[in-house]
PDB file of C-alpha atoms in Angstrom:
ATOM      1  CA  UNK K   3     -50.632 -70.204  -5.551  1.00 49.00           C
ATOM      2  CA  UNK K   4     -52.840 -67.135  -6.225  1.00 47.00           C
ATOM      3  CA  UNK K   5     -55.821 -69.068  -6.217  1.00 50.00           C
ATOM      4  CA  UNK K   6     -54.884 -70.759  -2.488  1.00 52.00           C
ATOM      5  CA  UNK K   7     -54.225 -67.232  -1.445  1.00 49.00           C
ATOM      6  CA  UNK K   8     -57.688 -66.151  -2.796  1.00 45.00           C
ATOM      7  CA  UNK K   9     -59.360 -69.014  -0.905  1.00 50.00           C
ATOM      8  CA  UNK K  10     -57.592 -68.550   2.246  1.00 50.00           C
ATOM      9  CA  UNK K  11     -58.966 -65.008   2.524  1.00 50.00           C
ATOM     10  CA  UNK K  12     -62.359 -66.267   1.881  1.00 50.00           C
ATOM     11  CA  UNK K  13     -62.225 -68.853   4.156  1.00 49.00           C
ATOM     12  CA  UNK K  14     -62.627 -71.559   1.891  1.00 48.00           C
ATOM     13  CA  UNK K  15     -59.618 -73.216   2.870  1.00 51.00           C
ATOM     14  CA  UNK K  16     -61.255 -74.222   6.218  1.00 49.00           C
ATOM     15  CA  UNK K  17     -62.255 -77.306   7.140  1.00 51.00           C
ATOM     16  CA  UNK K  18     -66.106 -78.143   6.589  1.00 50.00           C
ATOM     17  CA  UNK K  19     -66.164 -74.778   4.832  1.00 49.00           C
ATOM     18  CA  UNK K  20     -69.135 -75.192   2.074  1.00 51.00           C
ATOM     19  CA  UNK K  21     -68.077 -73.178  -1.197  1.00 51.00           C
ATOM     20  CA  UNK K  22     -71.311 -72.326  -1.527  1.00 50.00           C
ATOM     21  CA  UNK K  23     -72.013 -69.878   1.603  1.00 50.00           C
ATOM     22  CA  UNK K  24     -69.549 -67.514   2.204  1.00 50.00           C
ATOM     23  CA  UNK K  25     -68.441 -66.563   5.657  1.00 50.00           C
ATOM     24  CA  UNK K  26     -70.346 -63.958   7.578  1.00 49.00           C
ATOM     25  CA  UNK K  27     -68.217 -60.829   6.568  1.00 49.00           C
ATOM     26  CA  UNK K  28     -70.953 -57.977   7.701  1.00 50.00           C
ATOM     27  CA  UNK K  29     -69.926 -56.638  11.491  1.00 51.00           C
ATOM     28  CA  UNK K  30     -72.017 -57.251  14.264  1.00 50.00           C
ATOM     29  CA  UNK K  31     -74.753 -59.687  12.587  1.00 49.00           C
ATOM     30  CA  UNK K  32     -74.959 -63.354  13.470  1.00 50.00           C
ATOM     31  CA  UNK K  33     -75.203 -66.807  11.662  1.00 50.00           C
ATOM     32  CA  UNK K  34     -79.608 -65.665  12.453  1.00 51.00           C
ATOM     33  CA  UNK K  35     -79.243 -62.545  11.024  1.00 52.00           C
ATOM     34  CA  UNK K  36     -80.129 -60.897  14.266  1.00 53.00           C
ATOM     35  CA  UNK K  37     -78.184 -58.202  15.795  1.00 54.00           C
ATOM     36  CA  UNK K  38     -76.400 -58.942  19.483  1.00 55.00           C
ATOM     37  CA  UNK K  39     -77.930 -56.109  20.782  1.00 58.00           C
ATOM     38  CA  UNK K  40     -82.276 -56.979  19.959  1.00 62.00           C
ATOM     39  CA  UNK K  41     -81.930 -58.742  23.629  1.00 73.00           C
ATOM     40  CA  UNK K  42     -81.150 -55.334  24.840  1.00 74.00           C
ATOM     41  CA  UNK K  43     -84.451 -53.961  22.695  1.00 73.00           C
ATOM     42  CA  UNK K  44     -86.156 -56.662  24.268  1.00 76.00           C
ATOM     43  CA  UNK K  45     -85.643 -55.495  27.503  1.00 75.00           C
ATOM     44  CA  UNK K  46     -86.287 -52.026  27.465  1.00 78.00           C
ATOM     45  CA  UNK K  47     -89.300 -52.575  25.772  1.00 77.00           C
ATOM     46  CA  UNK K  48     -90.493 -54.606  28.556  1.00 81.00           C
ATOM     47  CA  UNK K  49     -89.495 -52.170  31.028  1.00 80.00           C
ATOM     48  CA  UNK K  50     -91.584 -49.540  29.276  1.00 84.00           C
ATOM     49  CA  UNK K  51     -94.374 -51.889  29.148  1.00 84.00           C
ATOM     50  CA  UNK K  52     -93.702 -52.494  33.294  1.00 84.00           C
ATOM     51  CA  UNK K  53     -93.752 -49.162  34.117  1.00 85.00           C
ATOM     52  CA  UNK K  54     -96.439 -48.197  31.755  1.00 85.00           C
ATOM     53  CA  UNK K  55     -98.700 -51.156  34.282  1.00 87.00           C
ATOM     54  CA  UNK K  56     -97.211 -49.615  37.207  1.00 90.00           C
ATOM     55  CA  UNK K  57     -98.264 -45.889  36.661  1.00 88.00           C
ATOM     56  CA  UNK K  58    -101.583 -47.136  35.570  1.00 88.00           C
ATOM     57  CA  UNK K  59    -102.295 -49.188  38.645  1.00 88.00           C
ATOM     58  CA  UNK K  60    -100.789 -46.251  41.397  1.00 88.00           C
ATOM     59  CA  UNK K  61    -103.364 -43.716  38.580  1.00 86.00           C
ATOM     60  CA  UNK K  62    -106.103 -45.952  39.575  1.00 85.00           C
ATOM     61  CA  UNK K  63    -105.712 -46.424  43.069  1.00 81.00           C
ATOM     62  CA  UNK K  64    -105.380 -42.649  43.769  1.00 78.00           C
ATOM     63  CA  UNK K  65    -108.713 -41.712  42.149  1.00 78.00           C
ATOM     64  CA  UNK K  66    -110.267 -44.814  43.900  1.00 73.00           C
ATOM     65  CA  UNK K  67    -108.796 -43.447  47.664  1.00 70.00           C
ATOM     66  CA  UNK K  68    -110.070 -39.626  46.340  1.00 71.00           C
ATOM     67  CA  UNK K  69    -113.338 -41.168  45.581  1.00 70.00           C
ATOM     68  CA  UNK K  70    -113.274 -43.071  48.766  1.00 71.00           C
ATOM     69  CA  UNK K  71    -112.033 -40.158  50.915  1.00 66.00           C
ATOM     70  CA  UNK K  72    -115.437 -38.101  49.748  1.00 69.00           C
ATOM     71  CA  UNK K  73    -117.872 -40.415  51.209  1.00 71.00           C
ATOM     72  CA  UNK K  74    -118.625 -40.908  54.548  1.00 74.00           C
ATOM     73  CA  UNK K  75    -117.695 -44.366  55.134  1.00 72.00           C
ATOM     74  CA  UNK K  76    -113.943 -42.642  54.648  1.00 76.00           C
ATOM     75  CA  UNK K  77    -114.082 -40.658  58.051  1.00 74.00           C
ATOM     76  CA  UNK K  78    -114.212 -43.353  60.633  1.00 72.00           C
ATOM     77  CA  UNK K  79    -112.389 -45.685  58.535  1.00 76.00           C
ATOM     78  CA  UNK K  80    -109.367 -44.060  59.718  1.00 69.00           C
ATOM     79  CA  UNK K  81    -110.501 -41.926  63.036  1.00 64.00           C
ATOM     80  CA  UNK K  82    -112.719 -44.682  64.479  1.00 64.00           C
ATOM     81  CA  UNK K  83    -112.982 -43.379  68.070  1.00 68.00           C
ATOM     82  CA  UNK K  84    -114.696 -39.843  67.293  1.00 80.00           C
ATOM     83  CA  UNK K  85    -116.419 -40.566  64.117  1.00 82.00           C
ATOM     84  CA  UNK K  86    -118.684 -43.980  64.139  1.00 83.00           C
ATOM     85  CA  UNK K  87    -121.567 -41.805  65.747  1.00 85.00           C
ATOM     86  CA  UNK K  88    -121.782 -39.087  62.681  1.00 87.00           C
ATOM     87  CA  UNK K  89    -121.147 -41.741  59.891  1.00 87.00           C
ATOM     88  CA  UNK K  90    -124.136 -43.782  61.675  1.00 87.00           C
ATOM     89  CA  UNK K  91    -126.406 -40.785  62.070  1.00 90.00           C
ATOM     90  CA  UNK K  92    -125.694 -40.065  58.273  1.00 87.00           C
ATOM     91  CA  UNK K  93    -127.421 -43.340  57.276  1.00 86.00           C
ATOM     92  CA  UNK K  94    -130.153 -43.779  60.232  1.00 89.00           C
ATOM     93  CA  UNK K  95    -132.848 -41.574  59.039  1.00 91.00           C
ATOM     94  CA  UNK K  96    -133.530 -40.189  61.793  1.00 94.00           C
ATOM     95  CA  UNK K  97    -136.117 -36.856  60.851  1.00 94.00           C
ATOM     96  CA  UNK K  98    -134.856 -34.940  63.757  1.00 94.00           C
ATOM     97  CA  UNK K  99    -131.144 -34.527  62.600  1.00 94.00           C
ATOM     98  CA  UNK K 100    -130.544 -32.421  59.510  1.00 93.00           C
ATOM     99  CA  UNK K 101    -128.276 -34.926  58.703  1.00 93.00           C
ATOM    100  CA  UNK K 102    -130.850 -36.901  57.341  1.00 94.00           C
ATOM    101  CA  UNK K 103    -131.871 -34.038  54.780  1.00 93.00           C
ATOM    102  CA  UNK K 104    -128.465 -33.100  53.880  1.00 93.00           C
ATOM    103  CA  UNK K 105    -127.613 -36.921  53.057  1.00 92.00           C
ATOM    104  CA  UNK K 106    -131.115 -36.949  50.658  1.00 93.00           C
ATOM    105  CA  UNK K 107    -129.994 -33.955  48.992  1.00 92.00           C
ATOM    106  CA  UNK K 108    -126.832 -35.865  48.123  1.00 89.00           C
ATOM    107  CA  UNK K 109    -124.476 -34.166  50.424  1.00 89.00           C
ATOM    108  CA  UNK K 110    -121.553 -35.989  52.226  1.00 85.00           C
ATOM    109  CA  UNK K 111    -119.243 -34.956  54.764  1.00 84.00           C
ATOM    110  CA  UNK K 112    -117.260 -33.024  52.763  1.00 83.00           C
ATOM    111  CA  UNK K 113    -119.796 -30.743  51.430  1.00 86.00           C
ATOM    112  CA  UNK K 114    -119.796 -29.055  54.719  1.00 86.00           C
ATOM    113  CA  UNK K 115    -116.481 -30.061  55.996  1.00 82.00           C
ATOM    114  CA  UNK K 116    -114.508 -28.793  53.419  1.00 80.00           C
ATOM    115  CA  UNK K 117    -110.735 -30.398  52.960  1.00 76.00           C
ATOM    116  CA  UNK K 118    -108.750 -27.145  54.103  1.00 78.00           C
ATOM    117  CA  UNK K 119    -104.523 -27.857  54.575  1.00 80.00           C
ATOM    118  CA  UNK K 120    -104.632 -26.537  58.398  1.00 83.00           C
ATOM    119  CA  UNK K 121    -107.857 -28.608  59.411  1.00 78.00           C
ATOM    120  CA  UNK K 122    -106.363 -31.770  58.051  1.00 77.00           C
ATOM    121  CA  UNK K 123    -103.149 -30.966  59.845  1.00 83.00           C
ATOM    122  CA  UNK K 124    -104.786 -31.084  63.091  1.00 81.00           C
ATOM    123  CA  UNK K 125    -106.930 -33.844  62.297  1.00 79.00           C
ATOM    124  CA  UNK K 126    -103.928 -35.659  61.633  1.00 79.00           C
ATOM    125  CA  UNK K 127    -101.808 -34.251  65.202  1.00 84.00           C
ATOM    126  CA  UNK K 128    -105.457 -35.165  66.996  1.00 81.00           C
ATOM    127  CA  UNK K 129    -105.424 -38.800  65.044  1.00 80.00           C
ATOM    128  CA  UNK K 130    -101.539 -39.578  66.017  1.00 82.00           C
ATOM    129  CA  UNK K 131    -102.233 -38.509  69.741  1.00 82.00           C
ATOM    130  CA  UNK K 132    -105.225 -40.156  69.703  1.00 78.00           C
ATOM    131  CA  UNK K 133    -106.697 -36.819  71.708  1.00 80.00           C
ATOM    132  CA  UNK K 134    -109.712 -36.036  70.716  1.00 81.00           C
ATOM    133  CA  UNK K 135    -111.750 -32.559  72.386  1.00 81.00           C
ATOM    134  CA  UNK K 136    -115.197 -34.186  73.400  1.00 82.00           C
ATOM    135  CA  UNK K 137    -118.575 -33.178  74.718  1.00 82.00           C
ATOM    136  CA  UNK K 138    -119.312 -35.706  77.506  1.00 80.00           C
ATOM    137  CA  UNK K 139    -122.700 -35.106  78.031  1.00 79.00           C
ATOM    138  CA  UNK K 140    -122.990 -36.056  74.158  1.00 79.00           C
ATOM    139  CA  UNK K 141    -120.170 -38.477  73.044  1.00 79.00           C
ATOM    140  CA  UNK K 142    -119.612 -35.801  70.202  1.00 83.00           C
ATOM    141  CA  UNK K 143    -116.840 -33.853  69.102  1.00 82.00           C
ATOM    142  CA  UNK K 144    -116.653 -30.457  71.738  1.00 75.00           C
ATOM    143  CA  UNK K 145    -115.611 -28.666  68.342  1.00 73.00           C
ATOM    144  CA  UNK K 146    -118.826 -29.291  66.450  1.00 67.00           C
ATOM    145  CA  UNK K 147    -120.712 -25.891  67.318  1.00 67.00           C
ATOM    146  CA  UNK K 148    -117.995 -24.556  65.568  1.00 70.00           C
ATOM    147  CA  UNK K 149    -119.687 -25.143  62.219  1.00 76.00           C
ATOM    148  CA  UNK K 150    -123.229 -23.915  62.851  1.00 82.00           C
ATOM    149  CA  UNK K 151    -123.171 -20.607  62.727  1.00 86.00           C
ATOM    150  CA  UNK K 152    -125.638 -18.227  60.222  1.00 86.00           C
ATOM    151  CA  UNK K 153    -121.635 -17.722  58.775  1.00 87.00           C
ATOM    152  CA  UNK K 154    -121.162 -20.983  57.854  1.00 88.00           C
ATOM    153  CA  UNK K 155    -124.622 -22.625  56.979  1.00 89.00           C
ATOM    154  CA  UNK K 156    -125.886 -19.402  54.908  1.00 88.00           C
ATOM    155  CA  UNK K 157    -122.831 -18.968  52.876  1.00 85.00           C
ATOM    156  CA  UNK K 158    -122.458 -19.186  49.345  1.00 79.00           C
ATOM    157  CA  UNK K 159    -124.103 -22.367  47.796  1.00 82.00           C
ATOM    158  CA  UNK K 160    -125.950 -23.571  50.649  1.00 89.00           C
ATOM    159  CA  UNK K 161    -128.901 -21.586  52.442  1.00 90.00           C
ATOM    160  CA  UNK K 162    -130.273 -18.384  51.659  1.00 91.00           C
ATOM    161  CA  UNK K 163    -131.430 -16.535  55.103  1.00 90.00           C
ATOM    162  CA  UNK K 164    -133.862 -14.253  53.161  1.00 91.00           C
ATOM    163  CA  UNK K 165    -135.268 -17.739  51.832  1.00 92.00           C
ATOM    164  CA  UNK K 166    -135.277 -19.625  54.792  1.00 90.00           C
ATOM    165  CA  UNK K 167    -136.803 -16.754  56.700  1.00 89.00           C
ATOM    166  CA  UNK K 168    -139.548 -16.533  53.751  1.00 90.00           C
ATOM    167  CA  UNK K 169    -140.523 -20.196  53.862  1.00 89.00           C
ATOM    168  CA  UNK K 170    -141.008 -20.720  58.074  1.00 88.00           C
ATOM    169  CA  UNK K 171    -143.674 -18.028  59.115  1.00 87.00           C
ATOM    170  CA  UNK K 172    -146.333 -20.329  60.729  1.00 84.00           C
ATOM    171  CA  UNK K 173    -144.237 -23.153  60.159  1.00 82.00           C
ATOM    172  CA  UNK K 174    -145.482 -26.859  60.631  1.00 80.00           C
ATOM    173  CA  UNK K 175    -148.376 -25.368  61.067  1.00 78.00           C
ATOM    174  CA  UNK K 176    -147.952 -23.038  63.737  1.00 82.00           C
ATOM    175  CA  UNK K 177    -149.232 -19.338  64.565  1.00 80.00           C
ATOM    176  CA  UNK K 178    -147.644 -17.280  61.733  1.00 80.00           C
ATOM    177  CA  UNK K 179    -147.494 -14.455  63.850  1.00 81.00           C
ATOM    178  CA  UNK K 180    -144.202 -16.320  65.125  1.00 80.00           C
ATOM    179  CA  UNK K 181    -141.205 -16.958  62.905  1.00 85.00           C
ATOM    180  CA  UNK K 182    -138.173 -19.253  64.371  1.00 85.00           C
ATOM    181  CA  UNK K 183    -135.651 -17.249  61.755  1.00 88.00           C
ATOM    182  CA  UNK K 184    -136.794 -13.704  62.726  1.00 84.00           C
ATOM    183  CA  UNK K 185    -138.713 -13.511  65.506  1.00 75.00           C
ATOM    184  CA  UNK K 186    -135.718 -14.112  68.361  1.00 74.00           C
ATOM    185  CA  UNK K 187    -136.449 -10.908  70.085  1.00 65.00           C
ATOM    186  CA  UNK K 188    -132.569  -9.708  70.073  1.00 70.00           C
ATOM    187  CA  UNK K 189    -131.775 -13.219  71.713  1.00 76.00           C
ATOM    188  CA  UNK K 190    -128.112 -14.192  70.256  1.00 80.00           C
ATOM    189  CA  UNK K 191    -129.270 -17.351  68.594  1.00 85.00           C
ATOM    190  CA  UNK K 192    -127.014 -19.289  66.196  1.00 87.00           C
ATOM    191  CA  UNK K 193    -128.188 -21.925  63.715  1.00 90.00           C
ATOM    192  CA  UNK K 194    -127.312 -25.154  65.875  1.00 89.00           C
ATOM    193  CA  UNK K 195    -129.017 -23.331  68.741  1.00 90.00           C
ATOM    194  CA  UNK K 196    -132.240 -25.159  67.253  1.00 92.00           C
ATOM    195  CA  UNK K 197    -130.281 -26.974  64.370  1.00 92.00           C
ATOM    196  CA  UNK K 198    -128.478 -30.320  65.362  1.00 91.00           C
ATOM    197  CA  UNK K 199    -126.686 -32.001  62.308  1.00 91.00           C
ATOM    198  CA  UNK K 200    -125.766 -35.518  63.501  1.00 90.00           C
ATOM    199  CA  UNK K 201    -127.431 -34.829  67.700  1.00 91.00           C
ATOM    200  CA  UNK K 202    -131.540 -34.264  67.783  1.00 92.00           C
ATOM    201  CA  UNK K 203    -132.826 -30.616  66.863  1.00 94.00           C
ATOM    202  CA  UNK K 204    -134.300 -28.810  69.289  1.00 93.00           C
ATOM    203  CA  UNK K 205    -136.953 -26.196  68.861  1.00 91.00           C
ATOM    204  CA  UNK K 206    -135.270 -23.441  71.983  1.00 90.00           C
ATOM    205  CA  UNK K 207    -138.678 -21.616  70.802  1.00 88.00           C
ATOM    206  CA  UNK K 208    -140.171 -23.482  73.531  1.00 88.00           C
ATOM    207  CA  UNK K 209    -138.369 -22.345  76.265  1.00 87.00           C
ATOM    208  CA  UNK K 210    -140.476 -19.146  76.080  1.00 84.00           C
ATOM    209  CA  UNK K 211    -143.606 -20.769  74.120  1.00 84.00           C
ATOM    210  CA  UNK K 212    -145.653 -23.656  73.371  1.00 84.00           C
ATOM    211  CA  UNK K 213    -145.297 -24.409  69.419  1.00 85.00           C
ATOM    212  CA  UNK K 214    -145.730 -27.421  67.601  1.00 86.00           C
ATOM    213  CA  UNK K 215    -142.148 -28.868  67.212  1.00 88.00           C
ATOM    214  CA  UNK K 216    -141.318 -30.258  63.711  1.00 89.00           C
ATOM    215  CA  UNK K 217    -141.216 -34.291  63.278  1.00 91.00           C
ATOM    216  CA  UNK K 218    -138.330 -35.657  65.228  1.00 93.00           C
ATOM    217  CA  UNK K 219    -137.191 -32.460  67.228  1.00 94.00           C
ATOM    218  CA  UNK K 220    -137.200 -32.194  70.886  1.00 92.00           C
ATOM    219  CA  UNK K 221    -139.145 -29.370  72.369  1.00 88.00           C
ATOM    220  CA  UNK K 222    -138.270 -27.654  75.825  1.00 84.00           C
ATOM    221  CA  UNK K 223    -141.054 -27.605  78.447  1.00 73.00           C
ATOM    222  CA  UNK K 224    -143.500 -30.089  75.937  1.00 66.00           C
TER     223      UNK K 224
END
């Protein structure tokens, strides 16, 4: 009787029971020897692994759009209507637009335009109205003279007045008794005055004189 007793609580008594493997006593493992919950372990490993993909991918797109947002190509990607005519003067090669030198010195349109909060803001108001302040006469931007002032093109890391003023007495080969950067007799003359980025420089010297106007410029009264 003892020994039925004995068998009964080993579950030997059961049909098809084999003697020789004892029922599964241990809690929570299976006839595999796996625990119920490694499908859960599973899971969350794969949503690590998910996420992991998905941070890596939105990581790589936003340095490719930074990257993208430095060139050129960037501006009239997304404000078509004002821009195509400075993103095409950046790659023409045209001599008389300083462009052209600012783009072989490895400059882009942020070198000069710098990324400040309140400009983009109204870049952004101008884009979503699709109002745009514009020259005309030129089919340019009516804000552009904005930028080329002594101010903004001598400031730190670009030109050097006391340089640039060094460098142009008898320039292109003209009287050096005249100098474009010094000689302006008290005249209130700003850099893009003479100095057209993406538009065709003229040298205003020749309103008053008859110089030898640097390859590509236009020269009044020539």
């Amino acid at each position: 009787m003892e020994e039925d007793m004995v068998d009964k609580e080993n579950g030997l008594d059961a049909p098809g029971a084999d003697p020789a493997e004892p029922a599964a006593s241990e809690p929570g493992v299976g006839a595999t020897g796996r625990t119920p919950d490694m499908p859960q372990a599973r899971r969350t490993k794969r949503g690590w692994i998910v996420a992991g993909v998905i941070v890596a991918v939105v990581l790589v797109a936003g340095i490719g759009a930074w990257v993208w947002h430095e060139q050129p190509s960037f501006c009239n990607a997304i404000c078509h209507s004002p821009m195509d005519k400075y993103v095409e003067s950046y790659g023409e090669g045209d001599p008389g637009k300083l462009v052209t030198q600012h783009a072989a010195a490895g400059d882009t349109c942020l070198s000069c335009h710098e990324a400040e909060f309140t400009t983009q803001v109204s870049e952004a108001m101008a884009w979503a109205s699709d109002s745009y302040p514009m020259d005309e006469a030129t089919g340019m931007l009516a804000t552009g003279k904005e930028f080329a002032t002594e101010e903004f093109c001598a400031r730190s890391g670009c030109h050097s007045m006391d340089e640039v003023v060094a460098n142009t007495w008898g320039f292109e080969g003209n009287d050096e008794k005249y100098n474009p950067h010094s000689s302006h007799q008290d005249l209130a003359l700003e850099c893009g005055d003479c100095h057209k980025v993406h538009e065709k420089s003229t040298l205003v010297c020749n309103e008053c004189h008859a110089l030898t106007a640097p390859e590509g410029w236009e020269a009044p009264n020539e």
